[in-house]
Amino acid sequence: MDPRESYDRVFELLREHHSWFDSSIPLIASENVTSPAVREALISDFEHRYAEGWVGERVYAGCRYIDEVERVAMDLAKDLFRADHADVRPISGVVANLAVYTAFTKPGDVMMALPITKGGHISAGPLYGSKGNRIGGTAGAVHGLDVKYMAFDDEEFNIDVDRTLKRMEKYRPKLLMFGASEILFPQPVREIADEAHAMGAVVNYDAAHVAGLIAAGRFQDPLREGADTMTASTHKTLPGPQHGMVLTNDGEKFELIKQACFPGLLSNHHPNAVAALAVALAELKAFGRDYADQIIRNAKALAEALYNAGFKVLGERRGFTESHQVIFDVADIGGGMWAEKALEEANIIVNRNLLPYDIKRGRHFRDPGGIRLGTLEVTRLGMRESEMEEIASFFKRVLLDREEPSRVAADVREFRRRFRHVHYCFDCPAEAYAYRRLRG
Ligand SMILES: *Cc1c(COP(=O)(O)O)cnc(C)c1O
């Protein structure tokens, strides 16, 4: 292809993507849409710069303003998460977790985490599965950790404390990894952390999904419940740029984290993303409580509406959810693969997910039995409980009534016209998915 054709094609595709998301219902639990202010920071000149090292001790010149902005980001992070120390340099949640592995463990050490089949993230996964199959999870493949699993109660959709404590006696872990990618309820950190510390283990809480809810005081508070460190992505319920961070109240552990980040894992730490994070944290401090409250109310409303429409929603015994997530079982009505595709045809963007009992029932991650939803992005767009009922009725039409998805898509487009702007920010003039042209 002619270079000019490729060049033009990229912009054409970007515009098509924007226009698609502008007329869709975005329900991926790990995605959010940033404010215009966050995007302005992202495309600033900071994106061309290096700032290796720690604030005030950089190895390059030219960091005068970058340092000041990074201080603002750290101060806001410490304030919001009530932590004495924050490293805002990790360029993603996975890199933040790697910083924890590097700081506190050696290859061969045992780490305990949730398996991917029970909501755990691949960054806490082993190199090999129990049948010798190669999984290639970050903890095992990159840092050589021997990953053992916490026990999980499928019914309660949470970590099983008694069985996990027994496994800890057996495996003597050096690191415990709380947090998950499928997380409906606060985890029993308090119940397990003392035992972990007694055997000399470090406790980390991976708040990639729930960081925004934690900052708002609307989920659990891991650093008060016994976690030594907390890692996070900054772009899920915390509606910032794609980036990561590590927080702790322990000064000695923080020195190890800093060193793991630089020179260990980072050269460039994306100063533009740090500026965007500072902006997002300021917005979160101002509007985070209202935002988190509405996210959780919407998740409960969506779960209940789906349940009333006839779907098998998980967590029924505990009110379905205390987070931004809703998980439901589609194994008997076509499977996760089919459901995800049919919904996408209807302009409803979701992801298929393994349910805790899928493997036992012979299902596979390619066609799992579940669909996971998050109400974080639709809440950002200003939707409330009554809109969750409308969304549940779209799900019913596509998945239960088997209506032609393209017909539902037309109604979804119409529905979305009412929700065009990002909420919970200081300056929200631009449309949420407006494409901004800089080329002239
Ligand atoms: C999303 C996620 C991550 C990875 O974060 P990235 O920022 O994508 O690297 C880590 N841990 C958990 C539990 C997650 O859900």
CSV table of C-alpha atoms and ligand atoms in Angstrom, one decimal:
chain,number,residue,atom,x,y,z
A,1,MET,CA,0.0,0.0,0.0
A,2,ASP,CA,1.1,3.5,-0.7
A,3,PRO,CA,2.3,5.2,2.5
A,4,ARG,CA,-0.2,8.0,2.1
A,5,GLU,CA,-3.0,5.4,1.7
A,6,SER,CA,-1.9,3.6,4.9
A,7,TYR,CA,-1.7,6.9,6.7
A,8,ASP,CA,-5.2,8.0,5.6
A,9,ARG,CA,-6.6,4.5,6.4
A,10,VAL,CA,-5.4,4.7,10.0
A,11,PHE,CA,-7.4,8.0,10.5
A,12,GLU,CA,-10.4,6.6,8.7
A,13,LEU,CA,-10.4,3.6,11.1
A,14,LEU,CA,-9.9,5.8,14.2
A,15,ARG,CA,-12.9,7.9,13.2
A,16,GLU,CA,-15.0,4.8,12.6
A,17,HIS,CA,-14.1,3.5,16.0
A,18,HIS,CA,-15.0,6.8,17.6
A,19,SER,CA,-18.4,6.8,15.8
A,20,TRP,CA,-19.1,3.2,16.8
A,21,PHE,CA,-18.4,3.9,20.5
A,22,ASP,CA,-20.4,7.0,20.2
A,23,SER,CA,-23.5,4.9,19.4
A,24,SER,CA,-22.8,1.9,21.6
A,25,ILE,CA,-23.3,0.9,25.3
A,26,PRO,CA,-19.7,0.3,26.7
A,27,LEU,CA,-19.9,-2.3,29.5
A,28,ILE,CA,-16.4,-3.7,29.7
A,29,ALA,CA,-15.5,-3.8,33.4
A,30,SER,CA,-11.9,-2.8,32.9
A,31,GLU,CA,-12.5,0.2,30.6
A,32,ASN,CA,-13.6,3.8,31.2
A,33,VAL,CA,-13.7,7.0,29.2
A,34,THR,CA,-11.5,9.9,30.4
A,35,SER,CA,-12.4,13.5,30.8
A,36,PRO,CA,-11.4,16.1,28.1
A,37,ALA,CA,-8.9,17.4,30.7
A,38,VAL,CA,-7.2,14.1,31.1
A,39,ARG,CA,-6.9,13.8,27.3
A,40,GLU,CA,-5.5,17.3,27.1
A,41,ALA,CA,-2.7,16.4,29.5
A,42,LEU,CA,-2.0,13.2,27.5
A,43,ILE,CA,-1.2,15.0,24.3
A,44,SER,CA,1.0,17.7,25.9
A,45,ASP,CA,4.7,17.9,25.2
A,46,PHE,CA,5.3,15.7,28.3
A,47,GLU,CA,4.7,12.8,26.0
A,48,HIS,CA,8.0,13.4,24.2
A,49,ARG,CA,10.1,13.5,27.4
A,50,TYR,CA,12.1,11.2,29.6
A,51,ALA,CA,12.3,11.7,33.3
A,52,GLU,CA,14.3,8.6,34.5
A,53,GLY,CA,14.8,8.3,38.2
A,54,TRP,CA,13.0,9.9,41.2
A,55,VAL,CA,11.6,13.4,41.4
A,56,GLY,CA,14.5,15.8,42.0
A,57,GLU,CA,17.1,13.2,41.2
A,58,ARG,CA,16.5,12.7,37.5
A,59,VAL,CA,19.3,11.5,35.2
A,60,TYR,CA,18.2,14.0,32.4
A,61,ALA,CA,17.8,17.8,32.4
A,62,GLY,CA,14.5,19.4,31.3
A,63,CYS,CA,12.4,17.9,34.1
A,64,ARG,CA,11.7,21.2,36.0
A,65,TYR,CA,7.9,21.1,35.3
A,66,ILE,CA,7.6,17.3,35.0
A,67,ASP,CA,8.9,17.0,38.6
A,68,GLU,CA,6.4,19.5,39.9
A,69,VAL,CA,3.5,17.7,38.2
A,70,GLU,CA,4.7,14.3,39.5
A,71,ARG,CA,4.8,15.7,43.0
A,72,VAL,CA,1.1,16.8,42.5
A,73,ALA,CA,0.2,13.3,41.3
A,74,MET,CA,2.0,11.7,44.3
A,75,ASP,CA,0.4,14.0,46.8
A,76,LEU,CA,-3.1,13.4,45.5
A,77,ALA,CA,-2.6,9.7,45.4
A,78,LYS,CA,-1.3,9.7,49.0
A,79,ASP,CA,-4.2,11.8,50.1
A,80,LEU,CA,-6.9,9.8,48.3
A,81,PHE,CA,-5.6,6.4,49.4
A,82,ARG,CA,-4.5,7.5,52.8
A,83,ALA,CA,-1.0,6.3,52.2
A,84,ASP,CA,2.4,7.7,53.3
A,85,HIS,CA,4.1,6.8,50.0
A,86,ALA,CA,3.1,6.6,46.4
A,87,ASP,CA,5.0,5.6,43.3
A,88,VAL,CA,3.1,6.8,40.2
A,89,ARG,CA,5.7,5.7,37.7
A,90,PRO,CA,4.6,2.1,36.8
A,91,ILE,CA,3.3,2.4,33.3
A,92,SER,CA,0.5,-0.2,33.9
A,93,GLY,CA,-1.1,-2.4,36.5
A,94,VAL,CA,1.0,-5.4,35.4
A,95,VAL,CA,4.2,-3.4,35.8
A,96,ALA,CA,3.0,-2.3,39.3
A,97,ASN,CA,2.6,-5.9,40.2
A,98,LEU,CA,6.0,-6.8,38.8
A,99,ALA,CA,7.5,-4.0,41.0
A,100,VAL,CA,6.0,-5.8,44.0
A,101,TYR,CA,7.3,-9.2,42.9
A,102,THR,CA,10.8,-7.7,42.3
A,103,ALA,CA,10.8,-5.8,45.6
A,104,PHE,CA,9.8,-8.6,47.9
A,105,THR,CA,10.5,-12.0,46.2
A,106,LYS,CA,13.1,-14.0,44.5
A,107,PRO,CA,12.5,-16.5,41.7
A,108,GLY,CA,11.4,-19.8,43.1
A,109,ASP,CA,9.5,-18.2,46.1
A,110,VAL,CA,5.9,-19.1,46.6
A,111,MET,CA,3.2,-16.5,46.0
A,112,MET,CA,-0.5,-17.2,46.7
A,113,ALA,CA,-3.2,-15.6,44.5
A,114,LEU,CA,-6.5,-16.5,43.0
A,115,PRO,CA,-6.5,-18.6,39.8
A,116,ILE,CA,-7.6,-17.0,36.6
A,117,THR,CA,-10.6,-19.4,36.6
A,118,LYS,CA,-11.8,-17.8,39.9
A,119,GLY,CA,-11.3,-14.2,38.8
A,120,GLY,CA,-7.5,-13.9,39.3
A,121,HIS,CA,-5.5,-11.8,36.8
A,122,ILE,CA,-3.0,-13.3,34.4
A,123,SER,CA,-0.3,-11.1,35.9
A,124,ALA,CA,-0.5,-13.2,39.1
A,125,GLY,CA,-0.5,-16.4,37.1
A,126,PRO,CA,2.0,-19.3,37.0
A,127,LEU,CA,4.2,-20.4,34.1
A,128,TYR,CA,2.5,-23.8,34.0
A,129,GLY,CA,-0.9,-25.1,34.8
A,130,SER,CA,-1.6,-28.2,37.0
A,131,LYS,CA,-1.6,-30.4,33.9
A,132,GLY,CA,1.8,-29.2,32.8
A,133,ASN,CA,0.1,-26.9,30.2
A,134,ARG,CA,1.9,-23.7,29.6
A,135,ILE,CA,-0.1,-20.7,30.9
A,136,GLY,CA,2.7,-18.1,30.7
A,137,GLY,CA,1.3,-15.9,33.5
A,138,THR,CA,3.5,-12.9,34.5
A,139,ALA,CA,4.4,-14.0,38.0
A,140,GLY,CA,5.7,-17.4,36.8
A,141,ALA,CA,7.0,-16.6,33.3
A,142,VAL,CA,8.7,-13.3,34.1
A,143,HIS,CA,9.7,-13.5,37.7
A,144,GLY,CA,9.9,-17.2,38.2
A,145,LEU,CA,7.4,-17.3,41.1
A,146,ASP,CA,5.9,-20.6,42.2
A,147,VAL,CA,2.2,-19.6,42.2
A,148,LYS,CA,-0.1,-21.5,44.5
A,149,TYR,CA,-3.8,-20.8,44.8
A,150,MET,CA,-6.0,-19.3,47.5
A,151,ALA,CA,-9.1,-21.3,48.0
A,152,PHE,CA,-12.4,-19.9,46.5
A,153,ASP,CA,-16.0,-20.4,47.5
A,154,ASP,CA,-17.9,-20.5,44.3
A,155,GLU,CA,-21.3,-19.9,46.0
A,156,GLU,CA,-20.1,-16.9,48.0
A,157,PHE,CA,-18.0,-15.7,45.0
A,158,ASN,CA,-15.1,-14.9,47.4
A,159,ILE,CA,-11.9,-16.2,48.9
A,160,ASP,CA,-12.6,-19.1,51.3
A,161,VAL,CA,-10.7,-18.0,54.5
A,162,ASP,CA,-10.4,-21.4,56.4
A,163,ARG,CA,-9.2,-23.4,53.4
A,164,THR,CA,-6.8,-20.6,52.3
A,165,LEU,CA,-5.3,-20.4,55.8
A,166,LYS,CA,-4.7,-24.2,55.7
A,167,ARG,CA,-3.1,-23.9,52.3
A,168,MET,CA,-0.8,-21.1,53.6
A,169,GLU,CA,0.4,-23.5,56.4
A,170,LYS,CA,1.3,-26.0,53.7
A,171,TYR,CA,2.9,-23.7,51.1
A,172,ARG,CA,4.5,-21.0,53.4
A,173,PRO,CA,4.1,-18.1,50.8
A,174,LYS,CA,6.5,-15.1,50.7
A,175,LEU,CA,3.8,-13.0,49.1
A,176,LEU,CA,0.0,-12.9,49.1
A,177,MET,CA,-1.8,-11.3,46.3
A,178,PHE,CA,-5.4,-10.1,47.0
A,179,GLY,CA,-7.6,-8.4,44.4
A,180,ALA,CA,-9.0,-9.8,41.2
A,181,SER,CA,-10.4,-9.1,37.8
A,182,GLU,CA,-13.7,-10.6,38.6
A,183,ILE,CA,-14.6,-9.0,41.9
A,184,LEU,CA,-18.1,-8.6,43.2
A,185,PHE,CA,-17.5,-8.3,47.0
A,186,PRO,CA,-14.8,-7.0,49.3
A,187,GLN,CA,-12.2,-9.8,50.0
A,188,PRO,CA,-11.3,-11.1,53.5
A,189,VAL,CA,-7.9,-9.3,53.8
A,190,ARG,CA,-8.3,-8.7,57.5
A,191,GLU,CA,-9.0,-12.3,58.2
A,192,ILE,CA,-5.9,-13.5,56.5
A,193,ALA,CA,-3.2,-10.8,56.7
A,194,ASP,CA,-2.2,-11.5,60.4
A,195,GLU,CA,-1.5,-15.1,59.6
A,196,ALA,CA,0.5,-14.1,56.5
A,197,HIS,CA,2.6,-11.6,58.5
A,198,ALA,CA,3.2,-14.2,61.2
A,199,MET,CA,4.9,-16.4,58.5
A,200,GLY,CA,6.9,-13.5,57.2
A,201,ALA,CA,4.9,-12.9,54.0
A,202,VAL,CA,4.2,-9.6,52.4
A,203,VAL,CA,0.5,-8.8,51.6
A,204,ASN,CA,-0.3,-6.9,48.5
A,205,TYR,CA,-3.8,-5.9,47.3
A,206,ASP,CA,-4.1,-5.5,43.5
A,207,ALA,CA,-6.8,-2.8,43.2
A,208,ALA,CA,-6.6,-2.6,39.4
A,209,HIS,CA,-10.4,-2.8,39.2
A,210,VAL,CA,-11.6,-1.2,42.4
A,211,ALA,CA,-9.1,1.7,42.9
A,212,GLY,CA,-11.7,4.4,42.2
A,213,LEU,CA,-14.2,2.8,44.6
A,214,ILE,CA,-11.5,2.5,47.3
A,215,ALA,CA,-10.4,6.1,46.9
A,216,ALA,CA,-14.0,7.2,47.4
A,217,GLY,CA,-14.3,5.1,50.6
A,218,ARG,CA,-17.0,2.9,48.9
A,219,PHE,CA,-15.3,-0.5,48.9
A,220,GLN,CA,-12.8,-2.1,51.2
A,221,ASP,CA,-9.7,-0.2,52.5
A,222,PRO,CA,-6.8,-2.7,52.0
A,223,LEU,CA,-4.1,-0.6,53.6
A,224,ARG,CA,-6.2,-0.4,56.8
A,225,GLU,CA,-7.1,-4.0,56.7
A,226,GLY,CA,-3.6,-5.4,56.7
A,227,ALA,CA,-2.2,-5.1,53.2
A,228,ASP,CA,1.4,-3.8,53.2
A,229,THR,CA,1.2,-2.5,49.7
A,230,MET,CA,-1.5,-1.8,47.1
A,231,THR,CA,-1.0,-1.9,43.4
A,232,ALA,CA,-3.4,-0.5,40.8
A,233,SER,CA,-4.2,0.4,37.3
A,234,THR,CA,-5.4,3.9,36.9
A,235,HIS,CA,-8.0,3.5,34.1
A,236,LYS,CA,-10.7,1.3,35.4
A,237,THR,CA,-13.0,2.6,38.2
A,238,LEU,CA,-10.3,5.2,38.6
A,239,PRO,CA,-11.0,7.1,35.4
A,240,GLY,CA,-7.5,8.2,34.4
A,241,PRO,CA,-5.0,7.4,31.7
A,242,GLN,CA,-3.8,3.9,31.0
A,243,HIS,CA,-1.1,3.7,33.7
A,244,GLY,CA,-0.3,2.2,37.1
A,245,MET,CA,0.8,2.9,40.7
A,246,VAL,CA,2.0,1.4,44.0
A,247,LEU,CA,1.0,2.7,47.4
A,248,THR,CA,2.2,1.8,50.9
A,249,ASN,CA,2.6,3.1,54.5
A,250,ASP,CA,5.8,1.2,55.0
A,251,GLY,CA,8.9,3.4,54.3
A,252,GLU,CA,11.3,0.5,54.1
A,253,LYS,CA,9.2,-1.4,51.7
A,254,PHE,CA,8.7,1.7,49.7
A,255,GLU,CA,12.5,2.0,49.1
A,256,LEU,CA,12.5,-1.4,47.6
A,257,ILE,CA,9.5,-0.6,45.4
A,258,LYS,CA,11.2,2.6,44.2
A,259,GLN,CA,14.3,0.6,43.2
A,260,ALA,CA,12.2,-2.1,41.6
A,261,CYS,CA,10.6,0.6,39.4
A,262,PHE,CA,13.8,2.4,38.5
A,263,PRO,CA,16.3,1.1,37.5
A,264,GLY,CA,14.5,-2.2,37.7
A,265,LEU,CA,11.4,-2.1,35.4
A,266,LEU,CA,11.2,1.4,33.9
A,267,SER,CA,13.3,3.6,31.7
A,268,ASN,CA,10.6,5.9,30.4
A,269,HIS,CA,7.7,6.2,32.7
A,270,HIS,CA,5.4,8.2,30.4
A,271,PRO,CA,5.4,11.7,32.1
A,272,ASN,CA,2.3,12.7,30.0
A,273,ALA,CA,0.4,9.8,31.7
A,274,VAL,CA,1.6,11.0,35.1
A,275,ALA,CA,0.2,14.5,34.3
A,276,ALA,CA,-3.1,13.0,33.1
A,277,LEU,CA,-3.2,10.9,36.3
A,278,ALA,CA,-2.8,14.0,38.4
A,279,VAL,CA,-5.7,15.6,36.7
A,280,ALA,CA,-7.8,12.4,37.1
A,281,LEU,CA,-6.9,12.2,40.8
A,282,ALA,CA,-8.0,15.8,41.3
A,283,GLU,CA,-11.3,15.1,39.6
A,284,LEU,CA,-11.7,12.0,41.7
A,285,LYS,CA,-11.1,13.9,44.9
A,286,ALA,CA,-13.8,16.4,43.9
A,287,PHE,CA,-16.4,14.1,42.4
A,288,GLY,CA,-15.3,10.6,43.3
A,289,ARG,CA,-17.8,9.9,46.1
A,290,ASP,CA,-20.8,10.8,43.9
A,291,TYR,CA,-19.3,8.8,41.0
A,292,ALA,CA,-18.5,5.7,43.1
A,293,ASP,CA,-22.0,5.8,44.8
A,294,GLN,CA,-23.7,5.9,41.4
A,295,ILE,CA,-21.5,3.2,39.9
A,296,ILE,CA,-22.4,0.8,42.7
A,297,ARG,CA,-26.1,1.7,42.6
A,298,ASN,CA,-26.1,1.2,38.9
A,299,ALA,CA,-24.4,-2.2,39.2
A,300,LYS,CA,-27.0,-3.3,41.7
A,301,ALA,CA,-29.8,-2.0,39.6
A,302,LEU,CA,-28.5,-3.7,36.4
A,303,ALA,CA,-28.0,-7.0,38.2
A,304,GLU,CA,-31.5,-6.9,39.6
A,305,ALA,CA,-33.0,-5.9,36.3
A,306,LEU,CA,-31.2,-8.8,34.5
A,307,TYR,CA,-32.3,-11.2,37.2
A,308,ASN,CA,-35.9,-10.1,36.8
A,309,ALA,CA,-35.6,-10.5,33.1
A,310,GLY,CA,-34.7,-14.1,33.6
A,311,PHE,CA,-30.9,-14.2,33.6
A,312,LYS,CA,-28.8,-16.3,36.0
A,313,VAL,CA,-26.9,-13.5,37.8
A,314,LEU,CA,-24.1,-14.5,40.2
A,315,GLY,CA,-23.9,-13.4,43.8
A,316,GLU,CA,-27.7,-13.6,44.3
A,317,ARG,CA,-27.3,-14.5,48.0
A,318,ARG,CA,-25.4,-11.3,48.8
A,319,GLY,CA,-27.4,-8.9,46.7
A,320,PHE,CA,-25.5,-9.6,43.4
A,321,THR,CA,-22.7,-7.1,43.8
A,322,GLU,CA,-20.9,-4.5,46.0
A,323,SER,CA,-18.6,-3.3,43.2
A,324,HIS,CA,-18.9,-2.0,39.6
A,325,GLN,CA,-19.3,-5.5,38.2
A,326,VAL,CA,-22.2,-7.8,37.4
A,327,ILE,CA,-21.5,-11.4,36.2
A,328,PHE,CA,-24.2,-13.6,34.7
A,329,ASP,CA,-24.3,-17.2,33.4
A,330,VAL,CA,-25.1,-17.8,29.8
A,331,ALA,CA,-23.9,-21.4,29.6
A,332,ASP,CA,-27.4,-22.7,28.9
A,333,ILE,CA,-28.5,-20.1,26.5
A,334,GLY,CA,-25.7,-20.2,23.9
A,335,GLY,CA,-22.5,-19.7,25.8
A,336,GLY,CA,-20.2,-16.7,26.4
A,337,MET,CA,-18.7,-16.6,22.9
A,338,TRP,CA,-22.0,-16.5,21.2
A,339,ALA,CA,-23.5,-14.0,23.7
A,340,GLU,CA,-20.5,-11.6,23.4
A,341,LYS,CA,-20.8,-11.6,19.5
A,342,ALA,CA,-24.5,-11.2,19.4
A,343,LEU,CA,-24.4,-8.3,21.9
A,344,GLU,CA,-21.6,-6.7,19.9
A,345,GLU,CA,-23.8,-6.9,16.8
A,346,ALA,CA,-26.4,-5.0,18.8
A,347,ASN,CA,-23.8,-2.3,19.7
A,348,ILE,CA,-23.5,-3.5,23.3
A,349,ILE,CA,-19.8,-4.0,24.2
A,350,VAL,CA,-19.1,-6.7,26.9
A,351,ASN,CA,-16.6,-9.4,27.5
A,352,ARG,CA,-17.1,-13.1,28.0
A,353,ASN,CA,-15.6,-14.5,31.2
A,354,LEU,CA,-14.9,-17.8,32.9
A,355,LEU,CA,-17.3,-18.6,35.8
A,356,PRO,CA,-15.8,-20.3,38.9
A,357,TYR,CA,-17.4,-23.6,38.0
A,358,ASP,CA,-16.7,-23.5,34.2
A,359,ILE,CA,-13.6,-25.8,34.2
A,360,LYS,CA,-15.3,-28.4,36.4
A,361,ARG,CA,-18.2,-28.4,33.8
A,362,GLY,CA,-15.8,-28.9,30.9
A,363,ARG,CA,-15.9,-25.4,29.5
A,364,HIS,CA,-12.9,-23.5,28.2
A,365,PHE,CA,-11.7,-19.9,28.3
A,366,ARG,CA,-12.4,-19.5,24.6
A,367,ASP,CA,-16.1,-20.2,25.1
A,368,PRO,CA,-16.7,-19.6,28.8
A,369,GLY,CA,-20.1,-19.7,30.5
A,370,GLY,CA,-20.2,-16.1,31.8
A,371,ILE,CA,-20.5,-12.5,30.7
A,372,ARG,CA,-18.9,-9.8,32.9
A,373,LEU,CA,-20.3,-6.3,32.9
A,374,GLY,CA,-19.0,-3.1,34.5
A,375,THR,CA,-21.1,0.0,35.1
A,376,LEU,CA,-18.2,2.4,35.4
A,377,GLU,CA,-18.3,3.9,31.9
A,378,VAL,CA,-22.0,4.2,31.5
A,379,THR,CA,-22.1,5.9,34.8
A,380,ARG,CA,-19.5,8.4,33.6
A,381,LEU,CA,-21.9,9.1,30.7
A,382,GLY,CA,-24.6,10.1,33.2
A,383,MET,CA,-26.7,7.0,33.3
A,384,ARG,CA,-28.7,6.1,36.4
A,385,GLU,CA,-30.8,3.3,37.7
A,386,SER,CA,-33.7,3.7,35.2
A,387,GLU,CA,-31.2,3.4,32.3
A,388,MET,CA,-29.9,0.2,33.8
A,389,GLU,CA,-33.4,-1.2,33.4
A,390,GLU,CA,-33.4,-0.1,29.7
A,391,ILE,CA,-30.0,-1.8,29.2
A,392,ALA,CA,-31.3,-5.0,30.8
A,393,SER,CA,-34.2,-5.0,28.3
A,394,PHE,CA,-31.7,-4.8,25.4
A,395,PHE,CA,-29.9,-7.8,26.8
A,396,LYS,CA,-33.2,-9.7,27.1
A,397,ARG,CA,-34.1,-8.9,23.4
A,398,VAL,CA,-30.8,-10.1,22.1
A,399,LEU,CA,-30.1,-13.1,24.3
A,400,LEU,CA,-33.4,-14.4,25.5
A,401,ASP,CA,-35.9,-13.3,22.8
A,402,ARG,CA,-33.3,-13.8,20.1
A,403,GLU,CA,-34.4,-10.7,18.3
A,404,GLU,CA,-32.2,-9.7,15.2
A,405,PRO,CA,-29.2,-7.9,16.8
A,406,SER,CA,-29.1,-5.2,14.1
A,407,ARG,CA,-32.7,-4.2,15.0
A,408,VAL,CA,-31.7,-3.8,18.7
A,409,ALA,CA,-28.6,-1.8,17.6
A,410,ALA,CA,-30.9,0.8,16.0
A,411,ASP,CA,-32.6,1.3,19.4
A,412,VAL,CA,-29.3,1.3,21.2
A,413,ARG,CA,-28.1,4.1,19.0
A,414,GLU,CA,-31.2,6.1,19.7
A,415,PHE,CA,-30.8,5.4,23.5
A,416,ARG,CA,-27.2,6.6,23.5
A,417,ARG,CA,-28.2,10.0,21.9
A,418,ARG,CA,-29.3,11.1,25.4
A,419,PHE,CA,-25.9,10.5,26.9
A,420,ARG,CA,-23.1,12.3,25.1
A,421,HIS,CA,-20.9,13.9,27.7
A,422,VAL,CA,-18.5,12.8,30.4
A,423,HIS,CA,-19.7,13.6,33.9
A,424,TYR,CA,-17.9,14.0,37.3
A,425,CYS,CA,-15.2,16.4,36.0
A,426,PHE,CA,-14.4,20.1,36.3
A,427,ASP,CA,-14.6,20.9,32.6
A,428,CYS,CA,-16.8,18.6,30.5
A,429,PRO,CA,-17.5,20.6,27.3
A,430,ALA,CA,-16.5,18.1,24.6
A,431,GLU,CA,-18.6,15.1,23.7
A,432,ALA,CA,-17.2,11.9,25.3
A,433,TYR,CA,-16.2,10.2,22.1
A,434,ALA,CA,-15.7,13.2,19.8
A,435,TYR,CA,-12.8,12.7,17.5
A,436,ARG,CA,-10.3,15.6,17.7
A,437,ARG,CA,-8.4,16.4,14.6
A,438,LEU,CA,-5.0,18.1,15.0
A,439,ARG,CA,-3.6,17.7,11.5
A,440,GLY,CA,-5.3,20.9,10.1
B,1,LIG,C1,-6.6,-5.1,34.7
B,1,LIG,C2,-5.8,-5.8,35.7
B,1,LIG,C3,-4.4,-5.7,35.8
B,1,LIG,C4,-3.6,-5.2,34.7
B,1,LIG,O1,-3.5,-3.9,34.5
B,1,LIG,P1,-2.9,-3.2,33.3
B,1,LIG,O2,-3.0,-1.8,33.7
B,1,LIG,O3,-3.7,-3.6,32.1
B,1,LIG,O4,-1.5,-3.7,33.1
B,1,LIG,C5,-3.8,-6.3,36.9
B,1,LIG,N1,-4.5,-6.9,37.9
B,1,LIG,C6,-5.8,-7.0,37.8
B,1,LIG,C7,-6.5,-7.7,38.9
B,1,LIG,C8,-6.5,-6.5,36.7
B,1,LIG,O5,-7.8,-6.7,36.7
